[in-house]
Amino acid sequence: MLHDAVALLRCPHCRADLAADPVGRALRCAAGRHTFDIARQGYANLLTGDARPGTADTADMVAARDAFLRAGHYKPVAEALAAEATAAAGTPGTPPGAVVDVGAGTGHYLAHALDAAPDRTGLALDISKYALRRAAKAHPRAAAVVCDAWRPLPVRDAAAALVLNVFAPRNPAELRRILHPQGTLAVVTPTAAHLAELVATLGLLRVDEDKQTRLDTALAPHFTPGRAQRIGFTLALGHEDIAAVVGMGPSAWHTDPAELRARIAALPDPLVVTAEVALSLYSPL
Ligand SMILES: C[S@@+](CC[C@H](N)C(=O)[O-])C[C@H]1O[C@@H](n2cnc3c(N)ncnc32)[C@H](O)[C@@H]1O
Ligand SMILES: [Zn+2]
């Protein structure tokens, strides 16, 4: 595991600094009482016993996400995040610290952000080991750590110049704690228009109209809202792509696979689908 990334971490039990053992197979806290494995695939497991792994993306969901993102369907989102990474961590005068992606999945967006912030170390946090097997290899300057976003994060105070949170769970107090006081939080959420054609025909979960207001309200005790933009584009999706975009999202938990296949088979191929997300920046209070 990257030396620079280990220096960002703290023990999830006693909050002491962590260091890698000489052969790089484990992380040990300064108090010496707690040891954590580094998996063969390169990610460290800092999950504690009280984590809630039930929401972790499964191997199938991660494979679907990887295929869909690699095909470039969400390229406008990756490009917009990369532009913000340049502004927040890729230009002189920006605060010190890493780029930390909370709920990073395969590390796709983190890798784009690191390309735009050439001196920074990246940290992918996620509760799914299937996602982190990929994230650990997503970029030469990225490391990957299994943890629960609803628990105190195993990251040192003020360690991040930029925190990314893309379609993923967020604990506002912890995002604030790990950010440098002059740092930036970048949050991407779907709008009510996102994949609307599929939501209607395939019975997917809906995004409610006031998601943005709820996001601002949830973050308000710790952050002030800054620039926000809507990123809208159209996708021409074949049946395989449609199966992937459904399989990688929250509806994968709620949809019967056979029923879904039948409904997809009845759609035009390709189908033109709206993609629309909000990219919102926040500064620590
Ligand atoms: C919809 S995916 C988004 C992944 C990535 N940000 C992207 O857009 O490609 C949500 C991610 O959050 C992760 N996740 C779910 N519950 C979590 C938790 N409690 N702590 C950390 N990660 C969690 C899932 O494993 C999954 O990788
Ligand atoms: Zn410890």
Short mmCIF file of C-alpha atoms and ligand atoms in Angstrom, two decimals:
data_model
loop_
_atom_site.label_atom_id
_atom_site.label_comp_id
_atom_site.label_asym_id
_atom_site.label_seq_id
_atom_site.Cartn_x
_atom_site.Cartn_y
_atom_site.Cartn_z
CA MET A 1 0.00 0.00 0.00
CA LEU A 2 1.23 3.52 -0.83
CA HIS A 3 3.34 5.07 1.93
CA ASP A 4 1.71 8.49 1.36
CA ALA A 5 -1.73 6.96 1.73
CA VAL A 6 -0.91 5.18 5.01
CA ALA A 7 0.04 8.60 6.42
CA LEU A 8 -3.59 9.71 5.88
CA LEU A 9 -5.10 6.95 8.00
CA ARG A 10 -5.96 6.51 11.65
CA CYS A 11 -6.96 3.48 13.66
CA PRO A 12 -10.74 3.00 13.59
CA HIS A 13 -10.64 1.72 17.20
CA CYS A 14 -8.29 4.05 19.11
CA ARG A 15 -7.72 6.81 16.48
CA ALA A 16 -3.93 6.52 16.76
CA ASP A 17 -1.84 6.89 13.58
CA LEU A 18 -1.36 3.77 11.45
CA ALA A 19 1.85 2.44 9.94
CA ALA A 20 2.48 -0.44 7.53
CA ASP A 21 4.43 -3.47 8.77
CA PRO A 22 7.83 -4.05 7.07
CA VAL A 23 6.46 -6.58 4.55
CA GLY A 24 3.42 -4.46 3.68
CA ARG A 25 0.83 -7.11 4.58
CA ALA A 26 -0.79 -5.25 7.47
CA LEU A 27 -1.37 -1.88 9.06
CA ARG A 28 -0.72 -1.47 12.77
CA CYS A 29 -1.74 1.43 15.01
CA ALA A 30 0.79 3.42 17.02
CA ALA A 31 -0.71 2.04 20.23
CA GLY A 32 0.26 -1.38 18.82
CA ARG A 33 -2.98 -3.01 19.89
CA HIS A 34 -4.84 -3.11 16.58
CA THR A 35 -3.78 -4.76 13.33
CA PHE A 36 -5.57 -4.70 9.96
CA ASP A 37 -4.96 -6.84 6.91
CA ILE A 38 -3.86 -5.53 3.56
CA ALA A 39 -5.50 -7.83 1.01
CA ARG A 40 -3.55 -9.50 -1.77
CA GLN A 41 -5.48 -7.23 -4.17
CA GLY A 42 -3.99 -4.14 -2.49
CA TYR A 43 -6.79 -2.68 -0.35
CA ALA A 44 -6.67 -2.40 3.45
CA ASN A 45 -9.60 -3.54 5.55
CA LEU A 46 -10.32 -1.05 8.35
CA LEU A 47 -13.89 -2.20 8.95
CA THR A 48 -14.89 -2.47 12.59
CA GLY A 49 -17.27 -5.04 14.05
CA ASP A 50 -20.21 -2.63 14.21
CA ALA A 51 -20.18 -1.75 10.48
CA ARG A 52 -23.31 -2.14 8.35
CA PRO A 53 -22.07 -4.05 5.31
CA GLY A 54 -25.62 -4.76 4.05
CA THR A 55 -25.45 -1.89 1.56
CA ALA A 56 -22.12 -2.91 0.02
CA ASP A 57 -22.24 -3.25 -3.75
CA THR A 58 -22.16 -6.93 -4.72
CA ALA A 59 -19.70 -8.45 -7.21
CA ASP A 60 -22.39 -8.30 -9.93
CA MET A 61 -23.22 -4.66 -9.23
CA VAL A 62 -19.55 -3.71 -9.32
CA ALA A 63 -19.00 -5.58 -12.60
CA ALA A 64 -22.01 -3.78 -14.13
CA ARG A 65 -20.75 -0.40 -12.88
CA ASP A 66 -17.26 -1.02 -14.16
CA ALA A 67 -18.52 -1.97 -17.64
CA PHE A 68 -20.87 1.00 -17.83
CA LEU A 69 -18.31 3.58 -16.66
CA ARG A 70 -15.51 2.15 -18.81
CA ALA A 71 -17.78 2.53 -21.85
CA GLY A 72 -17.63 6.28 -21.13
CA HIS A 73 -21.36 6.81 -20.64
CA TYR A 74 -20.83 9.16 -17.68
CA LYS A 75 -17.83 10.93 -19.21
CA PRO A 76 -19.39 14.42 -18.80
CA VAL A 77 -19.63 13.76 -15.04
CA ALA A 78 -16.00 12.60 -14.81
CA GLU A 79 -14.87 15.64 -16.82
CA ALA A 80 -16.81 18.08 -14.63
CA LEU A 81 -15.36 16.50 -11.49
CA ALA A 82 -11.87 16.65 -12.98
CA ALA A 83 -12.31 20.37 -13.67
CA GLU A 84 -13.29 20.90 -10.03
CA ALA A 85 -10.32 18.80 -8.91
CA THR A 86 -8.03 21.13 -10.86
CA ALA A 87 -9.59 24.14 -9.13
CA ALA A 88 -9.57 22.60 -5.64
CA ALA A 89 -6.34 20.58 -5.63
CA GLY A 90 -4.49 20.99 -8.93
CA THR A 91 -3.45 24.64 -8.90
CA PRO A 92 -0.98 26.69 -6.82
CA GLY A 93 -2.46 28.13 -3.63
CA THR A 94 -4.86 25.24 -3.00
CA PRO A 95 -4.71 23.71 0.49
CA PRO A 96 -2.50 20.71 1.27
CA GLY A 97 -3.99 17.24 1.49
CA ALA A 98 -5.26 14.25 -0.41
CA VAL A 99 -8.22 13.62 -2.69
CA VAL A 100 -10.55 11.30 -0.73
CA ASP A 101 -13.52 9.66 -2.45
CA VAL A 102 -16.16 8.47 0.03
CA GLY A 103 -18.22 5.64 -1.49
CA ALA A 104 -15.68 5.49 -4.31
CA GLY A 105 -16.91 2.30 -5.98
CA THR A 106 -14.39 1.25 -8.62
CA GLY A 107 -12.37 4.47 -8.23
CA HIS A 108 -13.41 5.72 -11.67
CA TYR A 109 -14.03 9.35 -10.62
CA LEU A 110 -11.11 9.40 -8.19
CA ALA A 111 -8.76 8.40 -11.02
CA HIS A 112 -10.00 11.29 -13.19
CA ALA A 113 -9.63 13.71 -10.27
CA LEU A 114 -6.06 12.52 -9.62
CA ASP A 115 -5.12 13.06 -13.26
CA ALA A 116 -6.31 16.65 -12.77
CA ALA A 117 -4.40 17.07 -9.48
CA PRO A 118 -0.95 15.72 -10.34
CA ASP A 119 0.74 16.11 -6.93
CA ARG A 120 -1.99 14.55 -4.83
CA THR A 121 -2.45 11.17 -3.24
CA GLY A 122 -5.88 9.57 -3.58
CA LEU A 123 -7.86 7.48 -1.14
CA ALA A 124 -10.87 5.39 -2.19
CA LEU A 125 -13.17 4.53 0.71
CA ASP A 126 -15.98 2.03 0.26
CA ILE A 127 -17.64 -0.78 2.16
CA SER A 128 -17.57 -3.16 -0.83
CA LYS A 129 -14.40 -5.20 -1.19
CA TYR A 130 -15.45 -6.05 -4.76
CA ALA A 131 -15.43 -2.34 -5.60
CA LEU A 132 -12.11 -1.77 -3.85
CA ARG A 133 -10.34 -4.61 -5.64
CA ARG A 134 -10.76 -2.41 -8.71
CA ALA A 135 -10.23 0.92 -6.92
CA ALA A 136 -6.87 -0.28 -5.57
CA LYS A 137 -5.69 -0.47 -9.19
CA ALA A 138 -7.60 2.53 -10.54
CA HIS A 139 -4.64 4.94 -10.41
CA PRO A 140 -0.93 4.72 -9.47
CA ARG A 141 -1.44 7.39 -6.79
CA ALA A 142 -4.61 5.87 -5.28
CA ALA A 143 -5.01 3.55 -2.31
CA ALA A 144 -8.20 1.80 -1.26
CA VAL A 145 -9.62 1.22 2.22
CA VAL A 146 -12.70 -0.75 3.28
CA CYS A 147 -14.73 1.16 5.86
CA ASP A 148 -18.30 2.17 6.69
CA ALA A 149 -19.25 5.72 5.70
CA TRP A 150 -21.78 5.76 8.57
CA ARG A 151 -19.08 5.15 11.18
CA PRO A 152 -16.17 7.47 12.06
CA LEU A 153 -13.91 7.34 9.00
CA PRO A 154 -10.40 5.88 9.47
CA VAL A 155 -8.90 9.10 8.08
CA ARG A 156 -6.93 11.72 10.01
CA ASP A 157 -8.42 15.15 10.72
CA ALA A 158 -8.02 17.70 7.89
CA ALA A 159 -6.20 15.13 5.71
CA ALA A 160 -8.11 15.98 2.50
CA ALA A 161 -7.91 19.03 0.24
CA LEU A 162 -10.81 17.61 -1.78
CA VAL A 163 -13.49 15.09 -0.81
CA LEU A 164 -15.60 13.49 -3.54
CA ASN A 165 -18.97 11.91 -2.87
CA VAL A 166 -20.64 10.56 -6.01
CA PHE A 167 -23.98 8.71 -5.82
CA ALA A 168 -22.87 7.47 -2.40
CA PRO A 169 -23.70 7.68 1.31
CA ARG A 170 -22.38 10.64 3.29
CA ASN A 171 -21.98 11.46 6.95
CA PRO A 172 -21.66 15.29 7.00
CA ALA A 173 -19.79 15.59 10.32
CA GLU A 174 -17.14 13.09 9.21
CA LEU A 175 -16.75 14.66 5.76
CA ARG A 176 -16.12 17.97 7.54
CA ARG A 177 -13.63 16.44 9.97
CA ILE A 178 -11.43 14.90 7.30
CA LEU A 179 -11.40 18.07 5.17
CA HIS A 180 -8.78 20.79 5.46
CA PRO A 181 -10.49 24.02 6.64
CA GLN A 182 -9.87 25.54 3.18
CA GLY A 183 -10.80 22.31 1.40
CA THR A 184 -13.67 21.48 -0.94
CA LEU A 185 -16.44 18.90 -0.79
CA ALA A 186 -17.83 17.91 -4.22
CA VAL A 187 -21.10 15.98 -4.16
CA VAL A 188 -22.78 14.41 -7.19
CA THR A 189 -26.43 13.37 -6.90
CA PRO A 190 -28.95 12.32 -9.53
CA THR A 191 -31.78 14.77 -10.29
CA ALA A 192 -35.41 13.74 -10.76
CA ALA A 193 -34.78 13.74 -14.55
CA HIS A 194 -31.93 11.19 -14.32
CA LEU A 195 -32.72 8.06 -16.38
CA ALA A 196 -36.37 9.16 -16.34
CA GLU A 197 -37.26 7.02 -19.39
CA LEU A 198 -35.99 3.90 -17.58
CA VAL A 199 -37.57 4.83 -14.26
CA ALA A 200 -40.98 4.93 -15.93
CA THR A 201 -40.72 1.78 -18.05
CA LEU A 202 -38.68 -0.47 -15.77
CA GLY A 203 -40.19 0.57 -12.45
CA LEU A 204 -36.91 1.84 -10.99
CA LEU A 205 -36.59 3.81 -7.75
CA ARG A 206 -37.46 7.48 -8.22
CA VAL A 207 -35.31 10.42 -7.17
CA ASP A 208 -37.48 12.91 -5.30
CA GLU A 209 -37.79 16.49 -6.56
CA ASP A 210 -36.32 18.16 -3.46
CA LYS A 211 -33.22 15.99 -3.14
CA GLN A 212 -30.99 19.06 -3.57
CA THR A 213 -32.72 20.95 -0.73
CA ARG A 214 -32.41 17.90 1.51
CA LEU A 215 -28.72 17.64 0.65
CA ASP A 216 -28.08 21.32 1.51
CA THR A 217 -30.05 20.95 4.75
CA ALA A 218 -28.18 17.80 5.81
CA LEU A 219 -24.81 19.45 5.14
CA ALA A 220 -25.77 22.88 6.60
CA PRO A 221 -24.42 22.30 10.14
CA HIS A 222 -20.93 21.72 8.70
CA PHE A 223 -20.72 23.29 5.23
CA THR A 224 -21.78 26.33 3.21
CA PRO A 225 -22.95 25.66 -0.34
CA GLY A 226 -20.80 27.04 -3.17
CA ARG A 227 -21.03 26.65 -6.93
CA ALA A 228 -23.51 24.10 -8.22
CA GLN A 229 -24.18 22.92 -11.75
CA ARG A 230 -26.54 20.57 -13.49
CA ILE A 231 -24.87 18.23 -15.93
CA GLY A 232 -27.37 16.95 -18.46
CA PHE A 233 -26.76 14.80 -21.52
CA THR A 234 -28.41 12.05 -23.51
CA LEU A 235 -27.33 8.44 -23.77
CA ALA A 236 -28.15 6.02 -26.58
CA LEU A 237 -28.24 2.75 -24.66
CA GLY A 238 -28.38 -0.76 -26.05
CA HIS A 239 -30.05 -3.52 -24.05
CA GLU A 240 -26.73 -4.57 -22.47
CA ASP A 241 -26.07 -1.00 -21.35
CA ILE A 242 -29.56 -0.74 -19.90
CA ALA A 243 -29.07 -3.96 -17.95
CA ALA A 244 -25.74 -2.57 -16.65
CA VAL A 245 -27.11 0.82 -15.60
CA VAL A 246 -29.97 -0.84 -13.73
CA GLY A 247 -27.69 -3.52 -12.27
CA MET A 248 -25.19 -1.00 -10.89
CA GLY A 249 -27.74 1.22 -9.16
CA PRO A 250 -29.95 1.05 -6.08
CA SER A 251 -32.80 -0.54 -8.03
CA ALA A 252 -30.65 -3.67 -8.37
CA TRP A 253 -31.69 -4.47 -4.81
CA HIS A 254 -35.40 -4.23 -5.57
CA THR A 255 -35.92 -5.63 -9.05
CA ASP A 256 -36.65 -9.21 -10.02
CA PRO A 257 -33.96 -10.16 -12.62
CA ALA A 258 -36.25 -12.22 -14.89
CA GLU A 259 -38.94 -9.54 -14.91
CA LEU A 260 -36.31 -6.91 -15.63
CA ARG A 261 -34.86 -8.88 -18.57
CA ALA A 262 -38.36 -9.23 -20.06
CA ARG A 263 -39.05 -5.51 -19.73
CA ILE A 264 -35.69 -4.57 -21.26
CA ALA A 265 -36.28 -6.94 -24.20
CA ALA A 266 -39.46 -5.01 -25.03
CA LEU A 267 -37.61 -1.65 -25.29
CA PRO A 268 -36.23 -0.09 -28.50
CA ASP A 269 -32.53 -0.86 -29.08
CA PRO A 270 -30.90 1.61 -28.71
CA LEU A 271 -33.08 3.68 -26.42
CA VAL A 272 -32.36 7.39 -25.94
CA VAL A 273 -32.19 8.09 -22.22
CA THR A 274 -31.73 11.35 -20.29
CA ALA A 275 -28.87 11.57 -17.81
CA GLU A 276 -28.92 14.50 -15.41
CA VAL A 277 -26.94 14.96 -12.20
CA ALA A 278 -26.19 17.87 -9.89
CA LEU A 279 -22.55 18.60 -9.02
CA SER A 280 -22.53 20.74 -5.88
CA LEU A 281 -19.50 22.20 -4.12
CA TYR A 282 -19.36 22.96 -0.40
CA SER A 283 -16.86 24.73 1.83
CA PRO A 284 -16.32 23.81 5.48
CA LEU A 285 -17.91 26.17 8.01
C1 LIG B 1 -24.06 3.88 -6.43
S1 LIG B 1 -22.45 3.34 -5.95
C2 LIG B 1 -21.40 4.72 -6.45
C3 LIG B 1 -19.95 4.37 -6.58
C4 LIG B 1 -19.06 5.44 -7.21
N1 LIG B 1 -19.04 6.66 -6.43
C5 LIG B 1 -19.49 5.73 -8.62
O1 LIG B 1 -20.28 6.65 -8.82
O2 LIG B 1 -19.06 5.00 -9.53
C6 LIG B 1 -22.53 3.50 -4.19
C7 LIG B 1 -21.28 2.99 -3.49
O3 LIG B 1 -21.41 3.23 -2.09
C8 LIG B 1 -20.91 2.09 -1.42
N2 LIG B 1 -21.51 2.03 -0.08
C9 LIG B 1 -22.76 1.65 0.26
N3 LIG B 1 -22.93 1.72 1.59
C10 LIG B 1 -21.74 2.17 2.10
C11 LIG B 1 -21.29 2.45 3.41
N4 LIG B 1 -22.09 2.27 4.47
N5 LIG B 1 -20.03 2.88 3.57
C12 LIG B 1 -19.20 3.05 2.50
N6 LIG B 1 -19.58 2.80 1.24
C13 LIG B 1 -20.84 2.38 1.04
C14 LIG B 1 -21.30 0.92 -2.30
O4 LIG B 1 -20.52 -0.24 -2.04
C15 LIG B 1 -21.04 1.52 -3.69
O5 LIG B 1 -19.74 1.28 -4.15
ZN ZN B 2 -5.64 1.22 17.55
#
